[in-house]
Structure formats: C-alpha cells, structure tokens
Coordinates of C-alpha atoms in Angstrom, one line a residue:
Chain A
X1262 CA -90.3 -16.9 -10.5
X1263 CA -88.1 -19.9 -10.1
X1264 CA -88.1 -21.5 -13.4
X1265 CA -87.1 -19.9 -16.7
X1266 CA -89.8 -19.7 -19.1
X1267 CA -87.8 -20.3 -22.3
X1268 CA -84.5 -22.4 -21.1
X1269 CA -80.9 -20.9 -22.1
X1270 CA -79.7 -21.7 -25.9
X1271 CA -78.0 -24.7 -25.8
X1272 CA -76.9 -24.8 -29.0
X1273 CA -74.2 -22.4 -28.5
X1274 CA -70.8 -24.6 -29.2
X1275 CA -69.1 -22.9 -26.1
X1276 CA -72.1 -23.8 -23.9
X1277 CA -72.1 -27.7 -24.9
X1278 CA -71.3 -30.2 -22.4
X1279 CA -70.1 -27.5 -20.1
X1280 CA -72.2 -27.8 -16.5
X1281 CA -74.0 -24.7 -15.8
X1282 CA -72.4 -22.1 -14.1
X1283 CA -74.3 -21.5 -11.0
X1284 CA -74.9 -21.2 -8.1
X1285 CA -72.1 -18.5 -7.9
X1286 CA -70.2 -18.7 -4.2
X1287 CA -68.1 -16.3 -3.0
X1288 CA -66.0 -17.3 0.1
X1289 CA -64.0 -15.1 2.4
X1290 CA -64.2 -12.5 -0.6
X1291 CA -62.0 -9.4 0.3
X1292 CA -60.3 -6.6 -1.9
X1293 CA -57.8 -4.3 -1.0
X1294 CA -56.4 -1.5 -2.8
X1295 CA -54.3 1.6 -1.7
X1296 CA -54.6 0.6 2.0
X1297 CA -58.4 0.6 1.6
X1298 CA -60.1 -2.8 2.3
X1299 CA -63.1 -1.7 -0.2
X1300 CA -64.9 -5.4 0.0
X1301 CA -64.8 -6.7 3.5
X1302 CA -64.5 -10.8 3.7
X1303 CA -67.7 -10.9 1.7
X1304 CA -69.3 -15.0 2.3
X1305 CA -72.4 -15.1 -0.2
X1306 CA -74.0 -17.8 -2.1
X1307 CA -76.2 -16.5 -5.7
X1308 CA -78.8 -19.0 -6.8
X1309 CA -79.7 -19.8 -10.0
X1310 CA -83.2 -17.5 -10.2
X1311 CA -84.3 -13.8 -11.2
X1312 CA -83.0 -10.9 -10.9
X1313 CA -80.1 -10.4 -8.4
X1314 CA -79.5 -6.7 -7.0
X1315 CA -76.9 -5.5 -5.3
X1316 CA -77.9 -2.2 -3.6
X1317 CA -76.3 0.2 -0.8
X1318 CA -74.9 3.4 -0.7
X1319 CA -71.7 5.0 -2.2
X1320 CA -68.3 3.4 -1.4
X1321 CA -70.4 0.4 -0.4
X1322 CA -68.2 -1.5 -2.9
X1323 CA -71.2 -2.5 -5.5
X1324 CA -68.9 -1.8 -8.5
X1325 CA -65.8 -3.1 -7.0
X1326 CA -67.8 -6.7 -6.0
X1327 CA -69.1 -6.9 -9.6
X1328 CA -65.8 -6.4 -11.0
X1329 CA -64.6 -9.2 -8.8
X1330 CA -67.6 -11.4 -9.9
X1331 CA -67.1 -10.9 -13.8
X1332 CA -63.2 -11.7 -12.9
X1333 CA -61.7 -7.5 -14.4
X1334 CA -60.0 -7.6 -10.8
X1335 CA -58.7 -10.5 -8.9
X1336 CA -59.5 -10.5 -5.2
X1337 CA -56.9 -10.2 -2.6
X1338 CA -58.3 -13.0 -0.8
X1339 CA -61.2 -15.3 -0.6
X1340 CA -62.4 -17.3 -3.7
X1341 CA -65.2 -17.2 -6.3
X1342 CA -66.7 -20.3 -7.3
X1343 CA -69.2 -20.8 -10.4
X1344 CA -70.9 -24.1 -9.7
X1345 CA -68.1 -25.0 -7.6
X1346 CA -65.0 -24.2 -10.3
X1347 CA -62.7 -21.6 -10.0
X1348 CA -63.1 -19.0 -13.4
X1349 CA -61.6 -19.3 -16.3
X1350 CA -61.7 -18.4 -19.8
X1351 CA -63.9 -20.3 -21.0
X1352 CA -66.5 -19.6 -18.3
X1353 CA -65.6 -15.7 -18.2
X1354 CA -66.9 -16.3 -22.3
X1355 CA -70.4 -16.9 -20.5
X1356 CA -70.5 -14.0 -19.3
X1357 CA -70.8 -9.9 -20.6
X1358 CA -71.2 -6.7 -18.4
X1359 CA -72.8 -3.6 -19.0
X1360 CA -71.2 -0.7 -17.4
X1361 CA -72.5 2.5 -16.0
X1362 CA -70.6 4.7 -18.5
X1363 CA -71.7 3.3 -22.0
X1364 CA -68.5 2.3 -23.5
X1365 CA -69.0 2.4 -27.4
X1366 CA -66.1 1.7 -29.8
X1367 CA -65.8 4.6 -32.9
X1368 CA -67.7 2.8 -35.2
X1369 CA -71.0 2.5 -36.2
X1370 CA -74.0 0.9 -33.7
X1371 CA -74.1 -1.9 -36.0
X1372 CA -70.2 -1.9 -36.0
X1373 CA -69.6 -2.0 -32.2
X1374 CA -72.1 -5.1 -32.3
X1375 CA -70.3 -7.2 -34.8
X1376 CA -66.8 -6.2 -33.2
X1377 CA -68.2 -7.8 -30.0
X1378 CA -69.0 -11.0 -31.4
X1379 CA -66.1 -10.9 -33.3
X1380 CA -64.5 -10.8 -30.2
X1381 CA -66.2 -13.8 -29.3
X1382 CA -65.3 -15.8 -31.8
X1383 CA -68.9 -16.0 -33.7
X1384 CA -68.5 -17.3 -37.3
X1385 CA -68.8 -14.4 -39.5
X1386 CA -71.9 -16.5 -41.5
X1387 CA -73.7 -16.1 -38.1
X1388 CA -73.0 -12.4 -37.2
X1389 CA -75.1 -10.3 -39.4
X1390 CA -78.3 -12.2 -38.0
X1391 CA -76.9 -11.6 -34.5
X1392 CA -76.5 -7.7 -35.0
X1393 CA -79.7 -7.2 -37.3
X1394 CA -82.0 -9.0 -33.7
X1395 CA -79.8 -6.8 -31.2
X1396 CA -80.4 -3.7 -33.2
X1397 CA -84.3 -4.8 -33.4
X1398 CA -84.2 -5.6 -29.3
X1399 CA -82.8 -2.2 -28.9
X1400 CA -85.2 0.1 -31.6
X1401 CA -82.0 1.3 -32.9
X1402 CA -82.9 -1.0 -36.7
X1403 CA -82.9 2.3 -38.5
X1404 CA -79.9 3.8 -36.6
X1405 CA -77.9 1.0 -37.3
X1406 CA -75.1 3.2 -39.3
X1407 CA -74.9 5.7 -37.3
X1408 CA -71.9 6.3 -35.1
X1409 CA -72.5 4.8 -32.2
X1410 CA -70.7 7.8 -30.4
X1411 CA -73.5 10.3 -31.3
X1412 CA -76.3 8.9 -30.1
X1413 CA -78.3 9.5 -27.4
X1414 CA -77.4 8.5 -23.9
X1415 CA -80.7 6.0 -24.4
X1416 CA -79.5 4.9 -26.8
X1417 CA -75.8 4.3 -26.5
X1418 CA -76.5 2.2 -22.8
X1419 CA -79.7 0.1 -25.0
X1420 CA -76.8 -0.8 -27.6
X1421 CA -74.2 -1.4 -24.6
X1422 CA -77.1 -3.6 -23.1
X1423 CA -77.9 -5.8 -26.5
X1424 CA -74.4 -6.0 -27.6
X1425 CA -73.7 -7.9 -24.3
X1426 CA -77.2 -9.5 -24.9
X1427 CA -75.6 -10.6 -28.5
X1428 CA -73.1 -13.0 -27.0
X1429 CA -75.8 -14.7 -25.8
X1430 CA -74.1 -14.9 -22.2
X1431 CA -75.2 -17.0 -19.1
X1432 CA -74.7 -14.4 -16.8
X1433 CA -75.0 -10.5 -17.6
X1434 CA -73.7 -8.0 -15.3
X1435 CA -74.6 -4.6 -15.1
X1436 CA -73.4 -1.4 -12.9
X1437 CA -75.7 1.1 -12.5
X1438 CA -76.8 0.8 -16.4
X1439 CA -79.7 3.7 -15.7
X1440 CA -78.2 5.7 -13.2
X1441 CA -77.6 8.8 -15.6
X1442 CA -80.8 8.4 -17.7
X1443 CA -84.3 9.9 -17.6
X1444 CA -87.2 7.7 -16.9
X1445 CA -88.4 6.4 -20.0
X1446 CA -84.6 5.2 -21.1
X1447 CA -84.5 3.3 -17.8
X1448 CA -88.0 2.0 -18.6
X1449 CA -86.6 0.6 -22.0
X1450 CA -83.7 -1.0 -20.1
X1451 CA -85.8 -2.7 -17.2
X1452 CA -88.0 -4.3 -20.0
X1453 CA -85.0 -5.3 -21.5
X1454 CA -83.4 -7.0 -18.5
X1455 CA -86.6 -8.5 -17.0
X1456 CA -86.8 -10.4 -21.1
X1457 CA -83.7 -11.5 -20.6
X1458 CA -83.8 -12.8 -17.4
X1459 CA -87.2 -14.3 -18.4
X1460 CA -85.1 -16.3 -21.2
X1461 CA -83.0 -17.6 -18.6
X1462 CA -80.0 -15.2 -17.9
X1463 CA -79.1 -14.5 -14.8
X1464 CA -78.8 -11.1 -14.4
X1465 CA -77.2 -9.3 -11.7
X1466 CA -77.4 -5.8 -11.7
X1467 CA -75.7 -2.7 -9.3
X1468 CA -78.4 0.2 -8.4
X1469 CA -78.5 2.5 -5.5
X1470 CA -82.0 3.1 -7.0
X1471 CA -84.5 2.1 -4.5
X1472 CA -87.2 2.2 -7.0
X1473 CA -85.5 0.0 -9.8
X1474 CA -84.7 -2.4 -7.4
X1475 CA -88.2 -3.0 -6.0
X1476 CA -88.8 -3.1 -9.8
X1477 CA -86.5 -5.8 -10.8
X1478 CA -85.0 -7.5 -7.9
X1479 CA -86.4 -11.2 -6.7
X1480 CA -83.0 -11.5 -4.6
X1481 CA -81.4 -8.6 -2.9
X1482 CA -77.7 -8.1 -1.7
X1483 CA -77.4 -4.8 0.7
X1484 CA -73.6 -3.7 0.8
X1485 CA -72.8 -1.3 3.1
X1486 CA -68.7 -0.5 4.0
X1487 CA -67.9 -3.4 1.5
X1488 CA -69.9 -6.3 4.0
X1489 CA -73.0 -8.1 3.0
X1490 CA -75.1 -6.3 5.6
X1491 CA -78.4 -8.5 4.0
X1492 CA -78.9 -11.1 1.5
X1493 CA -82.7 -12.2 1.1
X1494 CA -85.6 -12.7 -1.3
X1495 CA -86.6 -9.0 -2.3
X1496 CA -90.2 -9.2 -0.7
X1497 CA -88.1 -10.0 2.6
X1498 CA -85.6 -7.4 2.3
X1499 CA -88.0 -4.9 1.5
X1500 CA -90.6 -5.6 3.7
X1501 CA -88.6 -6.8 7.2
X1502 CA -85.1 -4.9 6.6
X1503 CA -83.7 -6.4 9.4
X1504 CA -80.7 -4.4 9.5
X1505 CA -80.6 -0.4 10.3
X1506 CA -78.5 0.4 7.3
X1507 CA -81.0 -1.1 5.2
X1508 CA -84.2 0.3 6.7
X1509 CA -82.8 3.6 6.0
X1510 CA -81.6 3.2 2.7
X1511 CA -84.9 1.8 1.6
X1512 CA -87.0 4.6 3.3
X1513 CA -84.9 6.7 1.0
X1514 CA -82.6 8.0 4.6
X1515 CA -78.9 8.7 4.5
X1516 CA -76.8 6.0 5.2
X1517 CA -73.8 7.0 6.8
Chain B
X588 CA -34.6 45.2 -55.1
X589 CA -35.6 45.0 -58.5
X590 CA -34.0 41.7 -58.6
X591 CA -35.7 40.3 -56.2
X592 CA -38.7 41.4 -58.1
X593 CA -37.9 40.0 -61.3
X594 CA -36.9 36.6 -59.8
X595 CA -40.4 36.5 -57.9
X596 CA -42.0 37.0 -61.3
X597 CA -39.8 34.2 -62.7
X598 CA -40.6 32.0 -60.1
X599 CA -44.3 32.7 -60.7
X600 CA -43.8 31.4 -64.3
X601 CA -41.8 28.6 -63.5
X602 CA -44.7 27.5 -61.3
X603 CA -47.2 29.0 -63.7
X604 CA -45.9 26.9 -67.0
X605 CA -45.1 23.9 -65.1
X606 CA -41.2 24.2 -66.0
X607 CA -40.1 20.2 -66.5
X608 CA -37.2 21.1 -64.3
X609 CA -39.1 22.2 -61.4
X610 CA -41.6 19.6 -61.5
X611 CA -38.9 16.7 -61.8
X612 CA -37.8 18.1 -58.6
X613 CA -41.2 18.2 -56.8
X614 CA -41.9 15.1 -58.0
X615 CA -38.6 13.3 -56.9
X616 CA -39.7 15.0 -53.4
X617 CA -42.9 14.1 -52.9
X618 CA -41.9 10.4 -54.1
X619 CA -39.6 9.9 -51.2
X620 CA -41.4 11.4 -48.8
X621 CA -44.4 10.0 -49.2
X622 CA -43.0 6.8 -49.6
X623 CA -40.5 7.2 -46.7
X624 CA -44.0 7.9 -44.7
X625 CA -46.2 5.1 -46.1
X626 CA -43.4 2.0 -44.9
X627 CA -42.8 4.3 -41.3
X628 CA -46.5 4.1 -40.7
X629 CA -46.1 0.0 -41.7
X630 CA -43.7 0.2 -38.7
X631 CA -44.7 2.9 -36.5
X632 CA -48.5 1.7 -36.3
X633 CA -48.0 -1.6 -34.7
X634 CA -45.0 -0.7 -32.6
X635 CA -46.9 2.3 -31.1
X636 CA -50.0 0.5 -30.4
X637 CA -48.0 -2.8 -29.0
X638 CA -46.4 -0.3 -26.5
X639 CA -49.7 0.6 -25.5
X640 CA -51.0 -2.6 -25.2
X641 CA -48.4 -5.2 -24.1
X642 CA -46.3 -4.8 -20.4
X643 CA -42.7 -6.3 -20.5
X644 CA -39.7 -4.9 -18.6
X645 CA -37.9 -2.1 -20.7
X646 CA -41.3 -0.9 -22.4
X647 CA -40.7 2.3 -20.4
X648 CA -37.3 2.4 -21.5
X649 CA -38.3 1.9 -25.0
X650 CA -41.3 4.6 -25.0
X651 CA -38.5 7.1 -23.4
X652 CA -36.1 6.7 -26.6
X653 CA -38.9 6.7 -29.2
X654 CA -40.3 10.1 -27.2
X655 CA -36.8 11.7 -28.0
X656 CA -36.2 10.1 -31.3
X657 CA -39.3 12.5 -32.4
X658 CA -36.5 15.1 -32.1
X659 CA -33.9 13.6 -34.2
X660 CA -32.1 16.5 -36.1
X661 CA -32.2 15.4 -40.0
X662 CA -28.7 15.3 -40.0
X663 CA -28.0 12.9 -37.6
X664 CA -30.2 10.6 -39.2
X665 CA -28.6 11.4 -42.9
X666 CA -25.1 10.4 -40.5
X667 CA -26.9 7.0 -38.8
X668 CA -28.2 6.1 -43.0
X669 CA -24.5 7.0 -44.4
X670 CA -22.6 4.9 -42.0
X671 CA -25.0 1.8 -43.0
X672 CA -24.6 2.6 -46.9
X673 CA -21.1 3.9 -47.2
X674 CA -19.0 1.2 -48.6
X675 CA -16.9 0.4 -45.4
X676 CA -20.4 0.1 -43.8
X677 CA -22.3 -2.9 -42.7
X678 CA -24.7 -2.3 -45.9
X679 CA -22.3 -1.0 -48.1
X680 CA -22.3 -4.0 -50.9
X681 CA -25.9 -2.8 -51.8
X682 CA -24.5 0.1 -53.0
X683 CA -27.5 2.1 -52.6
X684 CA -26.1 5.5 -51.3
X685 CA -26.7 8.9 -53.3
X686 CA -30.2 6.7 -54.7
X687 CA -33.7 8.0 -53.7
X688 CA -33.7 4.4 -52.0
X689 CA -30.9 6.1 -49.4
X690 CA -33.2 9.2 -49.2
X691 CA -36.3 7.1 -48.1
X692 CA -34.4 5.4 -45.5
X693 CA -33.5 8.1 -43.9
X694 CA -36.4 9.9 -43.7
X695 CA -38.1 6.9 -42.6
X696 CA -35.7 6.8 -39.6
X697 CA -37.2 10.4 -38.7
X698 CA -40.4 9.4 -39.0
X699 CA -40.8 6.5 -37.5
X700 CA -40.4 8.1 -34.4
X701 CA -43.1 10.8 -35.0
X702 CA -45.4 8.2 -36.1
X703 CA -44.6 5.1 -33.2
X704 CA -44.8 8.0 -30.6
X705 CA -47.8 9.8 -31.5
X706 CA -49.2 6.2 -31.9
X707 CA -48.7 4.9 -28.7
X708 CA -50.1 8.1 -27.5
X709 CA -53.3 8.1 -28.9
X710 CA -53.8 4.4 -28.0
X711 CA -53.0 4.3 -24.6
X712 CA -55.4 7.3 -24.2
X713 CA -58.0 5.2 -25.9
X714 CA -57.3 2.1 -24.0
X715 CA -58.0 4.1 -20.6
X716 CA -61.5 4.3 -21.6
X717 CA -61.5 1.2 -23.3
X718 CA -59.7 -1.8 -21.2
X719 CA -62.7 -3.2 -19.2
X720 CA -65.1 -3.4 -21.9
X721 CA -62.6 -5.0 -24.4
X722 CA -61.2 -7.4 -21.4
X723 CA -65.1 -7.8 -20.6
X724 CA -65.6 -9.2 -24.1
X725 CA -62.2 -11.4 -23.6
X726 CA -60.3 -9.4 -26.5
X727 CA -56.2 -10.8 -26.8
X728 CA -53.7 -8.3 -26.5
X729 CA -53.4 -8.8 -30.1
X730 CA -56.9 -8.0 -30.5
X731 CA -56.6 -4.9 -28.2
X732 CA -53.6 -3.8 -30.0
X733 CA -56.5 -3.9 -33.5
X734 CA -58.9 -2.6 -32.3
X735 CA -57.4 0.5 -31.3
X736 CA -55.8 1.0 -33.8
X737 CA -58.6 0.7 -36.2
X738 CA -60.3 3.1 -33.5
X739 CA -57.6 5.6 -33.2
X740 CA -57.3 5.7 -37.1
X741 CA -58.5 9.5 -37.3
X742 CA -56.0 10.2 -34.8
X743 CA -53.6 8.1 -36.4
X744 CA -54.1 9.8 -39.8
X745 CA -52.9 12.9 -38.3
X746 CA -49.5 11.3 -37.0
X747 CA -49.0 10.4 -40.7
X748 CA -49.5 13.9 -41.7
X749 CA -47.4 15.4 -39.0
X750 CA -44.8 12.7 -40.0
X751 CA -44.9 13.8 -43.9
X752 CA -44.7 18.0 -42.7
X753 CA -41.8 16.8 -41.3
X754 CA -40.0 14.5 -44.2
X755 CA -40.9 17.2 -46.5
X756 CA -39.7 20.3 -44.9
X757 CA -36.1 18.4 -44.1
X758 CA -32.6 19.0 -45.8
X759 CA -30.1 17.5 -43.6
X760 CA -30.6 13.6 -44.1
X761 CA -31.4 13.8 -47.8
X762 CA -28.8 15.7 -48.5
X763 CA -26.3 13.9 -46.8
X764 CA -27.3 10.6 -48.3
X765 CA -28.6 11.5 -51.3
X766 CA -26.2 14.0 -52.3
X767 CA -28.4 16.5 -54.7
X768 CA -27.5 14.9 -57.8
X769 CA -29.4 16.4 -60.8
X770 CA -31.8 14.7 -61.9
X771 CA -31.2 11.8 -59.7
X772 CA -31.7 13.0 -56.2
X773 CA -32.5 16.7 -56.0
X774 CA -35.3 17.6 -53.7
X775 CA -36.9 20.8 -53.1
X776 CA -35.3 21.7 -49.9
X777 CA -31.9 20.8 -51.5
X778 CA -32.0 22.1 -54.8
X779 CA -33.3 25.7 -52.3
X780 CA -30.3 25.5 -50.4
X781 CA -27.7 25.2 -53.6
X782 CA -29.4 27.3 -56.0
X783 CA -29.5 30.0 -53.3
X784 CA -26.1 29.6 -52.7
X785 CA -25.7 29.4 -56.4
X786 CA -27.6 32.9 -56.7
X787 CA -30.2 31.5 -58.9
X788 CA -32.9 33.2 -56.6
X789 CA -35.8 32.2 -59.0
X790 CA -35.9 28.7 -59.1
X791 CA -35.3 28.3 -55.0
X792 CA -38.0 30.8 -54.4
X793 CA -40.7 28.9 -57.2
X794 CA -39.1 25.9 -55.1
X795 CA -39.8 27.6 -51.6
X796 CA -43.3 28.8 -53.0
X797 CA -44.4 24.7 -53.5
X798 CA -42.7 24.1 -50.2
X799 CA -44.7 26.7 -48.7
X800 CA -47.9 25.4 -50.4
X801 CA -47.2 21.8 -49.7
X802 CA -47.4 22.9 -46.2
X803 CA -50.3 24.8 -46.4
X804 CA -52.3 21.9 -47.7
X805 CA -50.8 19.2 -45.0
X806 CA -52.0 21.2 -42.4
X807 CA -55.7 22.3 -44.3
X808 CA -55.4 18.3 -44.5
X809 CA -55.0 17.7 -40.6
X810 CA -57.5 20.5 -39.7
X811 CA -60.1 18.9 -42.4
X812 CA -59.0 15.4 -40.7
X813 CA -59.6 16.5 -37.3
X814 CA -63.4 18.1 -38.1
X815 CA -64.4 15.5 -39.9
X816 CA -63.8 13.0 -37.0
X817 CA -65.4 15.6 -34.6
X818 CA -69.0 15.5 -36.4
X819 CA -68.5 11.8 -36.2
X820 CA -67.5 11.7 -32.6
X821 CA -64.5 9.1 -33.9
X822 CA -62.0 11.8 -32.4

C-alpha cells in the first residue's frame, strides 16, 4: 500500500529536477465567502500514499477544500504547502482535476483530449500517442470522433477522467466524479483511479459515498461544518470512528 | 391597379432573364456587404471574446457602448464615415468617398457592433461553464480567449449572419457615403428608394423581390446553423 508499484514518469521535461511535490500541508487553512466561513482553520498534513478521501456531508466544504488544494481559489487565510513550497505554476502544471459536472469542450472526445495537452504545452509530435492511450484507458477508441457533448454521462466523466490522466499529473483531484452515475460507470471510474494511483498518482478524491470510499480510500479526511472532524488510515476511520459525526455518517445516519 | 400588375410581371422578367442591370446592382450589394461583414468579424471576434475574457477598469464601460452601438441608425454611421472621407476630413486625401470602399466602411461600423456584442455574449456564457476546467488545465487568457471562440463558433456564425441581415437590409449609411452612383455605387436598397421615387415601380420591386429573398435565405441560413449545432450538442 505504501510504495507505488510502477514509479511516476520521470521523463516528463516539467517533472525533471523538480523535488516531488508531497507531502501536501495545509496550515491554519480557512475560506471565507459572503460572510460564510465555509472551511474552518483546517491544519492537515497528506502523505505521499493511496488513495486520499475526503468525505462528510453537504456544506461540509469537500469541494470548496479541493478547490483550495488544486489552487482555483485562494484561501483567506492559512497556507498550503506542497513539499514545503508555496504553489505555483509550474507545480499547479502537476496537477489536473476532475469535476463532478463533466466539463467537455464542443469538440470531438479525441478533440477535447488534444486541446488539454495543448494546453499543457505537449509537443504536437507527442499528442496523437497521448490521446490514441487515453481514448484506449477510457473504451471510448471507437468513439473517438464523436462529439464529446453527446455522449453518455459514462462516458463523458471516463473522458473527463483520462484527459486529466493524459497530462500525466502528480496529483489528480477529483469531486464527486461518480456521484450522478449508475453503478457500472462508477465501477469503470474506481478501476480507473485505483490504476492510476497504482502508477504512482496521488489521488485525492471528494465522495459523500460511503461505499466508494470504503472502496478506494487508504487515508480518510471526515469534514464536517468546514473542520477536519478526522484524519486517519481508512481501516481506522472506518472501524473506530472516534468522532459522533463520523460514526453516523458511516452507518449511513444523518449528520446534522 | 393594373399598373401595379404589369410592373410585378416586369419585375418577374427582370429577375427571370437575369437583366445585366439588375444583377450589376445585386452584385455591387452583396460585394459590400459581405465584405463589410467578413473584416467586422476580423474585428468583432477577438474584441468580443477579449471582453469576455480579460478584467481591466473600463471593460464595463466599454461592453455598455458596444451594447448600444448594436443600435446605431445607418445614418449616423453614413454621417461618422463622411466626416472621415469628406475632403476637409481627417481622411479626406484618400479620396475614397462615393467608392464601394466608403460603403464597406460604413457598414462595417454597424456591424462591428452586432458582431463584438453578440460575441462577447456568447463567450462569457460559455466561460461560466468553462473557467475552472480551462484554469485547471492552466490555459492564458489568451488561450481562454481561443478556445472559446473556436467553441462558440456555431454561435458565432449566427452573429455573422445577424450582422449581414443587417448590412444588407440598410440604406442610410450607403447612401450617404456612397452616393447611388450608377454603375459605381448603386445598391439594392438605394437604387429601391430612387427608382420608386423615380416611379420606375418595376425595377425597385424586382429589387425589393431579391431583397426579400436575400432575407429569406439569411435567416433559412441561421435556422439551418442553429440545428445543425443542436444534433451536435456544439450549441
């Protein structure tokens, strides 16, 4: 569980000589917006193995923390530290998201791939390879020119989740990637995100799924009112919840 | 009554056998218009889409006069185009008024407007449901500003075409800069409004008749536009 089995691609130019990113610290972490303190001086410290889940109820402040994480909103206070340095372009590079609403650009599934690592900056002589193995990851080969816009809702969060997989990132954040799908989509994802973490990225994905987080999660974050209510290996937090909150939301109770 | 008749029929064969006169003047028309639209979509493309995508004090100043330059009467902009050309004017030594050259201008100065406007619409719509995921994948502003518009570019093909209804379907600003000279700078909607007043009924109703179709087809154009992106969910 601790070690990688295939180590991250090193060959990437944006990766060389750059120290890796983790473990990400977040320090006195608060958000504020509209007179609403939505993340609540938020001290947490993500290690560099598995699967990270954040989990709690809505208005926890899951989405809001990501967003703070991948850097799409600046805190109001605190600080977030990726191996001890503040982010900054060319470590926000190392990183994609997936978002709960598929976000698909009007062009075809192959299109919205290449645009990405366009995006990037990956030399056009290495995108076609790039977009033919996402399209393979996904299933979607033979779909390839099809609008991107018309396909199922499978299928447009599997090409949201390889086209950030394209970039080859070092961290991959996801919110709620399965939360509108039936099972056997969010099967396909799961695979998808336990083979990536498995080729060392560190995932960290937003469910209030109970089910998928037993599923995926080897460390746990429990939000609840935008505080870190608990912050353990999964097998801990699932086992022993030591808070009320979380023994509640994990025996599937309202949390209120 | 039986005028009106007879002229209709004329103006039937003046359509029908493809009378050089008449097709000299649609031709001259569709000519400036379409070229008037092609270099206004040059302009009114980026500047649109920069509005959407770049913040900088004045921008909602700026939006605010391009909303109510979509409403520019024709003649005002014929006025703004002779006051550059005229020879006292700052342009004047190029001596291009009562040209088609004059004509383009100043339909491009209506149609800028339609086409910046409708631009910047249609893109900040899109960037709502796009700005995390392109600021996600670390896109420039500049790279925002592309990538709408090449996504918007259905929606964008109908500003065009709303921009052309209007440069077609104008008299004031070509007829104050171009001056209905035979031959030289006669449109359709000026050559209607003189050879009405002239009484030649026929050839402004065979005139009217293209006009008519001409706007028929711009808007078969749009709806056919507007479908096709449906089916493709590009809309």
């Amino acid at each position: 569980m601790l070690d990688p089995t295939s180590p991250p691609d090193l060959s990437n130019a944006s990766v060389d000589g750059a120290s890796p990113p983790l473990p990400l610290e977040l320090r006195g972490l608060v958000y504020e917006t509209g007179g609403k303190r939505l993340i609540d001086n938020i001290d947490a410290r993500i290690e560099e193995r598995g699967i990270t889940v954040i989990m709690g109820p809505n208005g926890a402040g899951k989405s809001v923390l990501l967003r703070l994480m991948h850097g799409l909103i600046p805190p109001s206070r605190g600080e977030i530290l990726w191996a001890g340095r503040r982010a900054d372009r060319e470590l926000a590079r190392r990183q994609a998201m997936v978002f709960q609403k598929p976000v698909l650009l009007r062009r075809s599934a192959a299109g919205n791939i290449w645009h990405a690592l366009g995006l990037r900056g990956i030399d056009w002589s290495e995108r076609p390879a790039r977009v033919e193995e996402a399209l393979r990851l996904a299933g979607l080969e033979r779909l390839a020119a099809v609008p991107a816009r018309t396909l199922s809702g499978g299928e447009q969060q599997r090409l949201c989740l390889v086209r950030a997989l394209s970039l080859e990132p070092e961290i991959l954040f996801l919110d709620e990637p399965t939360a509108s799908l039936d099972p056997a989509s969010t099967l396909l994802i799961e695979r998808l995100l336990i083979k990536a973490q498995r080729q060392g990225i560190k995932v960290i994905v937003v469910t209030h799924d109970v089910g998928q987080a037993r599923r995926l999660a080897q460390d746990v974050i429990f939000l609840h009112h935008g505080r870190v209510i608990e912050h353990g290996p999964a097998k801990v937090f699932f086992d022993q919840p030591r808070s009320e909150a979380g023994r509640a939301f994990i025996a599937g109770g309202l949390v209120l | 009554m039986p005028d009106l008749i007879e002229a209709f029929h004329t103006a039937l064969r003046l359509i029908a056998t493809l009378d050089p006169g008449l097709i000299e003047i649609v031709v001259l028309s569709l000519q400036v218009s379409l070229l008037a639209v092609i270099l206004a979509s040059l302009i009114g493309f980026p500047l649109g889409g920069a509005l959407a995508v770049y913040r900088f004090p004045g921008r909602g100043a700026v939006t605010a006069i391009l909303n109510a330059l979509m409403g520019l009467p024709p003649v005002v902009a014929g006025l703004a185009i002779y006051l550059l050309l005229s020879n006292a004017g700052p342009l004047g030594v190029l001596q291009l008024l009562y040209t088609p050259t004059a004509m383009i201008a100043a339909q491009m100065l209506l149609v800028v407007p339609i086409v910046g406007a409708l631009t910047r619409q249609y893109c900040e719509d899109l960037l709502e449901e796009y700005d995390e995921q392109l600021r996600s994948l670390g896109a420039s502003p500049r790279e925002v500003t592309a990538t709408l518009l090449w996504d918007g570019r259905y929606r964008l093909l109908t500003a065009v075409l709303a921009g052309f209804g209007r440069a077609i379907a104008e008299v004031g600003a070509v007829m104050i800069v171009g001056g209905n000279i035979d031959h030289v700078t006669r449109t359709m909607t000026t050559a209607i409004a003189l050879e009405t007043s002239k009484g030649n009924i026929a050839l402004a109703l065979a005139l009217g008749l293209v006009l008519l179709a001409t706007a028929f087809a711009v808007n078969g154009a749009l709806m056919g536009v507007r479908r096709f992106a449906l089916r493709l969910a590009y809309a």
